[in-house]
Amino acid sequence: MQKNVIKIGFLGLGTVGGGALQILRQNGEEISRKVGAEIEVKRIAVRDLKKARALEVDAALLTDQVEHVVSDPEIDIVVEVMGGVEQARFAIEQALENGKFVVTANKDLMAQYGQQLLAVAKKQKKNIFYEASVGGGIPLIRPLKHCLAANRIKKIMGIINGTTNYILTQMSKEGKEYETALAEAQAKGFAEADPSNDVDGWDAAYKLNILAGLSFSGIIAMNDIYVEGVSKVKLRDILYAQELGYAVKLLAIGEESEAGLKLRVHPTLIPQNHPLAAVENEFNAIFVEGDAVGEVMFYGRGAGSLPTGSAICADIMDAARAIKNEIQNCVIEANFAAKKVVPMEEQVSRFYLRLKAKNEPGVFAKLATAFGNERVSLDMIIQKRSDEQTAEIVLVTNDVSEGSFNQAMDKIREMPSIQSINSVLRVVE
Ligand code: NAP
Ligand code: HSE
């Protein structure tokens, strides 16, 4: 008999859980009509029962025991929005083994243990829905799994971390200090519980892992991805980049070439007229290039309570429809295989370099020779006097492999006229 009420349990009622619950309340009738069944919140696990909540919640719904949600026989769908890896992994495994569908926003978990958890879901003839794990409210997982499924995806590239994009925007547009902008991103609910995940590039790398897996039908290991965060980006670099016609963004890039997959996350100079340069604050944008469809761009709010809650609710609705209509769920990720990965040393980029050198004749020539010996040609160069003895030099190379660039840099570091290497960033045209 078809169910007319689908019962759900939440693990977590913070930024994302609170947003999802608010949407379920606000748009409950519309959601029920679209699903063909009522969605009832049966239980909510939180860490601290005494904590004041932005939303009014019946105390009887709350528990501080995850077990009360994952083992409740009446609950059909478990919504994991508490974050962390080990406890969330155990809870999701339990929920699946107890015959429940799972919805999660947890990219750390899906990037590292998604394959294992999806195998459990497949065995249980259930599924895990994880639209909210990448790009907040932007539809990305479903388009890659379904709408673009007939394409061979060649490349994905975009801004997939709201916190760092917020920080870089506030530094470049408002001249704010890095620490002030980070504190604001935390206060707005964009940042992870441990914000080093955002600023060190790991959050974007987890998301790239998920997107690349779906795009290239591959099983991706986290050490297949080169990761560099934004904490080294100084306001000075942003200003030089602007002078050279670029914006600085934390980009996640995944490509499939004949040599293998190229996967990287790093701060990047992109031309000011590139569409990604106009993506500001917590907004995310992702280009996907398919062989049949060409380029598709996805844009929207990549973090925050209601945008991410919107993706969670859509997943709850999908799971509820599967339950209501007794649909055997298909875990497409079960067909993915490991792929060859191109080492970072062999990947090709342009580079931006900022350094301090003694203000003496011949420095430019020595730099050009060091690069020339590694067949690196220079595209742009700026020199400004810091004081009587010191000059600040900023240059941009043409395309060069990481390996050759690093060799040239080793030579440059040894030069007596070079006082300090202050910044090395990649450039994408
Ligand atoms: P959050 O605001 O810190 O909320 C976490 C919630 O989980 C809180 O309600 C907390 O309880 C509860 N919780 C934590 N550990 C628990 C435990 N051991 N047992 C029971 N409850 C526990 O975090 P969030 O920003 O909503 O993020 C949640 C997840 O969504 C993370 O995986 C995050 O990466 C992901 N995500 C976040 C965003 C975003 O914009 N924030 C966007 C996309 C995805 P208390 O309330 O009692 O402390
Ligand atoms: N901390 C993440 C971000 C939340 O800033 O993008 C959304 O996944």
mmCIF file of N, CA, C and O in Angstrom, residues 204-269:
data_model
loop_
_atom_site.group_PDB
_atom_site.id
_atom_site.type_symbol
_atom_site.label_atom_id
_atom_site.label_comp_id
_atom_site.label_asym_id
_atom_site.label_seq_id
_atom_site.Cartn_x
_atom_site.Cartn_y
_atom_site.Cartn_z
ATOM 1 N N ALA A 204 36.731 22.876 -1.005
ATOM 2 C CA ALA A 204 36.597 22.885 -2.472
ATOM 3 C C ALA A 204 37.126 21.576 -3.067
ATOM 4 O O ALA A 204 36.571 21.058 -4.041
ATOM 5 N N ALA A 205 38.174 21.026 -2.455
ATOM 6 C CA ALA A 205 38.733 19.765 -2.975
ATOM 7 C C ALA A 205 37.756 18.601 -2.765
ATOM 8 O O ALA A 205 37.606 17.745 -3.653
ATOM 9 N N TYR A 206 37.080 18.564 -1.615
ATOM 10 C CA TYR A 206 36.066 17.516 -1.401
ATOM 11 C C TYR A 206 34.974 17.629 -2.470
ATOM 12 O O TYR A 206 34.519 16.644 -3.046
ATOM 13 N N LYS A 207 34.580 18.880 -2.723
ATOM 14 C CA LYS A 207 33.505 19.092 -3.712
ATOM 15 C C LYS A 207 33.993 18.731 -5.108
ATOM 16 O O LYS A 207 33.230 18.157 -5.910
ATOM 17 N N LEU A 208 35.253 19.093 -5.427
ATOM 18 C CA LEU A 208 35.791 18.722 -6.739
ATOM 19 C C LEU A 208 35.837 17.205 -6.871
ATOM 20 O O LEU A 208 35.538 16.657 -7.939
ATOM 21 N N ASN A 209 36.194 16.518 -5.801
ATOM 22 C CA ASN A 209 36.217 15.056 -5.808
ATOM 23 C C ASN A 209 34.834 14.521 -6.232
ATOM 24 O O ASN A 209 34.727 13.660 -7.113
ATOM 25 N N ILE A 210 33.783 15.079 -5.608
ATOM 26 C CA ILE A 210 32.418 14.614 -5.900
ATOM 27 C C ILE A 210 32.041 14.942 -7.352
ATOM 28 O O ILE A 210 31.548 14.084 -8.098
ATOM 29 N N LEU A 211 32.298 16.181 -7.768
ATOM 30 C CA LEU A 211 31.918 16.595 -9.134
ATOM 31 C C LEU A 211 32.715 15.829 -10.187
ATOM 32 O O LEU A 211 32.164 15.419 -11.220
ATOM 33 N N ALA A 212 34.018 15.642 -9.941
ATOM 34 C CA ALA A 212 34.863 14.948 -10.921
ATOM 35 C C ALA A 212 34.450 13.483 -11.007
ATOM 36 O O ALA A 212 34.425 12.904 -12.099
ATOM 37 N N GLY A 213 34.118 12.885 -9.875
ATOM 38 C CA GLY A 213 33.651 11.496 -9.878
ATOM 39 C C GLY A 213 32.450 11.350 -10.795
ATOM 40 O O GLY A 213 32.404 10.475 -11.669
ATOM 41 N N LEU A 214 31.479 12.256 -10.626
ATOM 42 C CA LEU A 214 30.252 12.183 -11.438
ATOM 43 C C LEU A 214 30.527 12.551 -12.899
ATOM 44 O O LEU A 214 29.969 11.954 -13.818
ATOM 45 N N SER A 215 31.396 13.542 -13.114
ATOM 46 C CA SER A 215 31.652 14.005 -14.486
ATOM 47 C C SER A 215 32.420 12.974 -15.300
ATOM 48 O O SER A 215 32.135 12.759 -16.478
ATOM 49 N N PHE A 216 33.419 12.349 -14.662
ATOM 50 C CA PHE A 216 34.320 11.462 -15.415
ATOM 51 C C PHE A 216 34.066 9.991 -15.076
ATOM 52 O O PHE A 216 34.877 9.131 -15.428
ATOM 53 N N SER A 217 32.951 9.721 -14.373
ATOM 54 C CA SER A 217 32.606 8.349 -13.944
ATOM 55 C C SER A 217 33.806 7.677 -13.292
ATOM 56 O O SER A 217 34.141 6.530 -13.595
ATOM 57 N N GLY A 218 34.464 8.410 -12.416
ATOM 58 C CA GLY A 218 35.706 7.894 -11.817
ATOM 59 C C GLY A 218 35.601 7.797 -10.304
ATOM 60 O O GLY A 218 34.812 8.483 -9.668
ATOM 61 N N ILE A 219 36.424 6.907 -9.763
ATOM 62 C CA ILE A 219 36.589 6.870 -8.306
ATOM 63 C C ILE A 219 37.833 7.706 -8.026
ATOM 64 O O ILE A 219 38.932 7.375 -8.473
ATOM 65 N N ILE A 220 37.639 8.803 -7.315
ATOM 66 C CA ILE A 220 38.740 9.759 -7.111
ATOM 67 C C ILE A 220 39.215 9.640 -5.658
ATOM 68 O O ILE A 220 38.394 9.655 -4.735
ATOM 69 N N ALA A 221 40.525 9.575 -5.484
ATOM 70 C CA ALA A 221 41.078 9.601 -4.110
ATOM 71 C C ALA A 221 41.443 11.050 -3.807
ATOM 72 O O ALA A 221 41.803 11.811 -4.714
ATOM 73 N N MET A 222 41.387 11.421 -2.526
ATOM 74 C CA MET A 222 41.701 12.819 -2.198
ATOM 75 C C MET A 222 43.135 13.180 -2.583
ATOM 76 O O MET A 222 43.391 14.312 -2.979
ATOM 77 N N ASN A 223 44.067 12.204 -2.516
ATOM 78 C CA ASN A 223 45.439 12.584 -2.905
ATOM 79 C C ASN A 223 45.652 12.601 -4.422
ATOM 80 O O ASN A 223 46.751 12.834 -4.893
ATOM 81 N N ASP A 224 44.586 12.396 -5.178
ATOM 82 C CA ASP A 224 44.642 12.626 -6.634
ATOM 83 C C ASP A 224 44.503 14.126 -6.944
ATOM 84 O O ASP A 224 44.718 14.559 -8.079
ATOM 85 N N ILE A 225 44.092 14.889 -5.933
ATOM 86 C CA ILE A 225 43.784 16.321 -6.161
ATOM 87 C C ILE A 225 44.879 17.195 -5.552
ATOM 88 O O ILE A 225 45.224 17.034 -4.372
ATOM 89 N N TYR A 226 45.413 18.120 -6.351
ATOM 90 C CA TYR A 226 46.374 19.095 -5.825
ATOM 91 C C TYR A 226 45.577 20.190 -5.116
ATOM 92 O O TYR A 226 44.613 20.725 -5.688
ATOM 93 N N VAL A 227 45.950 20.509 -3.894
ATOM 94 C CA VAL A 227 45.153 21.464 -3.100
ATOM 95 C C VAL A 227 46.017 22.594 -2.539
ATOM 96 O O VAL A 227 47.022 22.337 -1.874
ATOM 97 N N GLU A 228 45.600 23.808 -2.798
ATOM 98 C CA GLU A 228 46.266 24.982 -2.226
ATOM 99 C C GLU A 228 45.168 25.975 -1.839
ATOM 100 O O GLU A 228 44.252 26.204 -2.637
ATOM 101 N N GLY A 229 45.249 26.550 -0.643
ATOM 102 C CA GLY A 229 44.186 27.455 -0.189
ATOM 103 C C GLY A 229 44.501 28.916 -0.424
ATOM 104 O O GLY A 229 45.449 29.238 -1.147
ATOM 105 N N VAL A 230 43.712 29.787 0.230
ATOM 106 C CA VAL A 230 43.844 31.228 -0.050
ATOM 107 C C VAL A 230 44.612 31.990 1.020
ATOM 108 O O VAL A 230 44.799 33.197 0.886
ATOM 109 N N SER A 231 45.050 31.279 2.074
ATOM 110 C CA SER A 231 45.622 32.048 3.182
ATOM 111 C C SER A 231 46.900 32.796 2.780
ATOM 112 O O SER A 231 47.279 33.768 3.432
ATOM 113 N N LYS A 232 47.555 32.339 1.687
ATOM 114 C CA LYS A 232 48.776 33.036 1.254
ATOM 115 C C LYS A 232 48.481 34.256 0.370
ATOM 116 O O LYS A 232 49.380 35.032 0.065
ATOM 117 N N VAL A 233 47.211 34.391 -0.076
ATOM 118 C CA VAL A 233 46.894 35.500 -0.994
ATOM 119 C C VAL A 233 46.854 36.811 -0.208
ATOM 120 O O VAL A 233 46.102 36.942 0.755
ATOM 121 N N LYS A 234 47.672 37.725 -0.595
ATOM 122 C CA LYS A 234 47.743 39.012 0.113
ATOM 123 C C LYS A 234 46.996 40.079 -0.693
ATOM 124 O O LYS A 234 46.881 39.976 -1.923
ATOM 125 N N LEU A 235 46.520 41.105 0.041
ATOM 126 C CA LEU A 235 45.829 42.209 -0.625
ATOM 127 C C LEU A 235 46.716 42.799 -1.734
ATOM 128 O O LEU A 235 46.248 43.177 -2.811
ATOM 129 N N ARG A 236 48.021 42.803 -1.489
ATOM 130 C CA ARG A 236 48.985 43.326 -2.460
ATOM 131 C C ARG A 236 48.894 42.564 -3.796
ATOM 132 O O ARG A 236 48.983 43.144 -4.869
ATOM 133 N N ASP A 237 48.718 41.218 -3.699
ATOM 134 C CA ASP A 237 48.617 40.408 -4.918
ATOM 135 C C ASP A 237 47.310 40.711 -5.654
ATOM 136 O O ASP A 237 47.281 40.776 -6.886
ATOM 137 N N ILE A 238 46.246 40.915 -4.866
ATOM 138 C CA ILE A 238 44.954 41.226 -5.486
ATOM 139 C C ILE A 238 45.064 42.550 -6.252
ATOM 140 O O ILE A 238 44.575 42.684 -7.374
ATOM 141 N N LEU A 239 45.771 43.530 -5.645
ATOM 142 C CA LEU A 239 45.901 44.837 -6.291
ATOM 143 C C LEU A 239 46.784 44.762 -7.540
ATOM 144 O O LEU A 239 46.470 45.352 -8.574
ATOM 145 N N TYR A 240 47.885 43.984 -7.450
ATOM 146 C CA TYR A 240 48.732 43.796 -8.649
ATOM 147 C C TYR A 240 47.932 43.076 -9.741
ATOM 148 O O TYR A 240 48.022 43.427 -10.917
ATOM 149 N N ALA A 241 47.171 42.061 -9.325
ATOM 150 C CA ALA A 241 46.369 41.311 -10.304
ATOM 151 C C ALA A 241 45.431 42.284 -11.026
ATOM 152 O O ALA A 241 45.306 42.247 -12.261
ATOM 153 N N GLN A 242 44.792 43.169 -10.249
ATOM 154 C CA GLN A 242 43.868 44.148 -10.864
ATOM 155 C C GLN A 242 44.616 45.028 -11.870
ATOM 156 O O GLN A 242 44.128 45.290 -12.969
ATOM 157 N N GLU A 243 45.832 45.448 -11.492
ATOM 158 C CA GLU A 243 46.638 46.290 -12.385
ATOM 159 C C GLU A 243 46.953 45.562 -13.697
ATOM 160 O O GLU A 243 47.016 46.164 -14.764
ATOM 161 N N LEU A 244 47.105 44.243 -13.594
ATOM 162 C CA LEU A 244 47.425 43.445 -14.794
ATOM 163 C C LEU A 244 46.165 42.984 -15.547
ATOM 164 O O LEU A 244 46.262 42.283 -16.552
ATOM 165 N N GLY A 245 44.981 43.336 -15.010
ATOM 166 C CA GLY A 245 43.726 42.981 -15.703
ATOM 167 C C GLY A 245 43.108 41.679 -15.228
ATOM 168 O O GLY A 245 42.309 41.051 -15.940
ATOM 169 N N TYR A 246 43.454 41.241 -14.002
ATOM 170 C CA TYR A 246 42.936 39.969 -13.499
ATOM 171 C C TYR A 246 42.183 40.144 -12.176
ATOM 172 O O TYR A 246 42.392 41.125 -11.457
ATOM 173 N N ALA A 247 41.338 39.132 -11.867
ATOM 174 C CA ALA A 247 40.767 38.990 -10.524
ATOM 175 C C ALA A 247 41.369 37.722 -9.930
ATOM 176 O O ALA A 247 41.790 36.838 -10.677
ATOM 177 N N VAL A 248 41.402 37.644 -8.590
ATOM 178 C CA VAL A 248 41.926 36.426 -7.951
ATOM 179 C C VAL A 248 40.755 35.633 -7.374
ATOM 180 O O VAL A 248 39.953 36.171 -6.609
ATOM 181 N N LYS A 249 40.647 34.361 -7.762
ATOM 182 C CA LYS A 249 39.561 33.486 -7.301
ATOM 183 C C LYS A 249 40.135 32.129 -6.920
ATOM 184 O O LYS A 249 41.118 31.674 -7.545
ATOM 185 N N LEU A 250 39.494 31.459 -5.953
ATOM 186 C CA LEU A 250 39.891 30.074 -5.667
ATOM 187 C C LEU A 250 39.133 29.186 -6.657
ATOM 188 O O LEU A 250 37.903 29.076 -6.586
ATOM 189 N N LEU A 251 39.876 28.597 -7.579
ATOM 190 C CA LEU A 251 39.220 27.762 -8.605
ATOM 191 C C LEU A 251 39.438 26.286 -8.331
ATOM 192 O O LEU A 251 40.497 25.871 -7.851
ATOM 193 N N ALA A 252 38.420 25.506 -8.661
ATOM 194 C CA ALA A 252 38.539 24.038 -8.694
ATOM 195 C C ALA A 252 38.461 23.658 -10.163
ATOM 196 O O ALA A 252 37.551 24.102 -10.879
ATOM 197 N N ILE A 253 39.427 22.858 -10.610
ATOM 198 C CA ILE A 253 39.496 22.522 -12.036
ATOM 199 C C ILE A 253 39.646 21.013 -12.180
ATOM 200 O O ILE A 253 40.495 20.393 -11.526
ATOM 201 N N GLY A 254 38.819 20.421 -13.023
ATOM 202 C CA GLY A 254 38.936 18.991 -13.330
ATOM 203 C C GLY A 254 38.863 18.809 -14.830
ATOM 204 O O GLY A 254 37.983 19.363 -15.493
ATOM 205 N N GLU A 255 39.837 18.076 -15.378
ATOM 206 C CA GLU A 255 39.856 17.850 -16.832
ATOM 207 C C GLU A 255 40.141 16.390 -17.086
ATOM 208 O O GLU A 255 40.922 15.778 -16.350
ATOM 209 N N GLU A 256 39.558 15.859 -18.171
ATOM 210 C CA GLU A 256 39.962 14.516 -18.582
ATOM 211 C C GLU A 256 40.717 14.638 -19.905
ATOM 212 O O GLU A 256 40.177 15.151 -20.898
ATOM 213 N N SER A 257 41.988 14.205 -19.921
ATOM 214 C CA SER A 257 42.782 14.246 -21.151
ATOM 215 C C SER A 257 43.219 12.824 -21.469
ATOM 216 O O SER A 257 42.975 11.908 -20.672
ATOM 217 N N GLU A 258 43.868 12.655 -22.622
ATOM 218 C CA GLU A 258 44.345 11.309 -22.967
ATOM 219 C C GLU A 258 45.330 10.781 -21.937
ATOM 220 O O GLU A 258 45.404 9.593 -21.666
ATOM 221 N N ALA A 259 46.087 11.725 -21.331
ATOM 222 C CA ALA A 259 47.091 11.315 -20.339
ATOM 223 C C ALA A 259 46.458 10.944 -19.002
ATOM 224 O O ALA A 259 47.106 10.319 -18.163
ATOM 225 N N GLY A 260 45.215 11.339 -18.772
ATOM 226 C CA GLY A 260 44.551 11.031 -17.497
ATOM 227 C C GLY A 260 43.799 12.236 -16.958
ATOM 228 O O GLY A 260 43.643 13.251 -17.638
ATOM 229 N N LEU A 261 43.376 12.117 -15.700
ATOM 230 C CA LEU A 261 42.617 13.207 -15.073
ATOM 231 C C LEU A 261 43.567 14.245 -14.493
ATOM 232 O O LEU A 261 44.602 13.905 -13.921
ATOM 233 N N LYS A 262 43.191 15.510 -14.663
ATOM 234 C CA LYS A 262 43.952 16.609 -14.041
ATOM 235 C C LYS A 262 43.009 17.282 -13.048
ATOM 236 O O LYS A 262 41.959 17.796 -13.459
ATOM 237 N N LEU A 263 43.384 17.252 -11.783
ATOM 238 C CA LEU A 263 42.458 17.714 -10.738
ATOM 239 C C LEU A 263 43.186 18.666 -9.795
ATOM 240 O O LEU A 263 44.189 18.283 -9.185
ATOM 241 N N ARG A 264 42.703 19.891 -9.686
ATOM 242 C CA ARG A 264 43.427 20.843 -8.818
ATOM 243 C C ARG A 264 42.518 21.941 -8.278
ATOM 244 O O ARG A 264 41.538 22.339 -8.920
ATOM 245 N N VAL A 265 42.908 22.395 -7.101
ATOM 246 C CA VAL A 265 42.235 23.521 -6.435
ATOM 247 C C VAL A 265 43.335 24.495 -6.032
ATOM 248 O O VAL A 265 44.274 24.102 -5.346
ATOM 249 N N HIS A 266 43.251 25.734 -6.494
ATOM 250 C CA HIS A 266 44.255 26.722 -6.080
ATOM 251 C C HIS A 266 43.759 28.138 -6.365
ATOM 252 O O HIS A 266 42.897 28.341 -7.229
ATOM 253 N N PRO A 267 44.314 29.125 -5.644
ATOM 254 C CA PRO A 267 43.957 30.497 -5.991
ATOM 255 C C PRO A 267 44.489 30.795 -7.389
ATOM 256 O O PRO A 267 45.603 30.363 -7.740
ATOM 257 N N THR A 268 43.710 31.520 -8.172
ATOM 258 C CA THR A 268 44.026 31.673 -9.595
ATOM 259 C C THR A 268 43.733 33.095 -10.048
ATOM 260 O O THR A 268 42.712 33.673 -9.658
ATOM 261 N N LEU A 269 44.619 33.630 -10.895
ATOM 262 C CA LEU A 269 44.326 34.910 -11.553
ATOM 263 C C LEU A 269 43.513 34.594 -12.806
ATOM 264 O O LEU A 269 43.960 33.783 -13.635
#
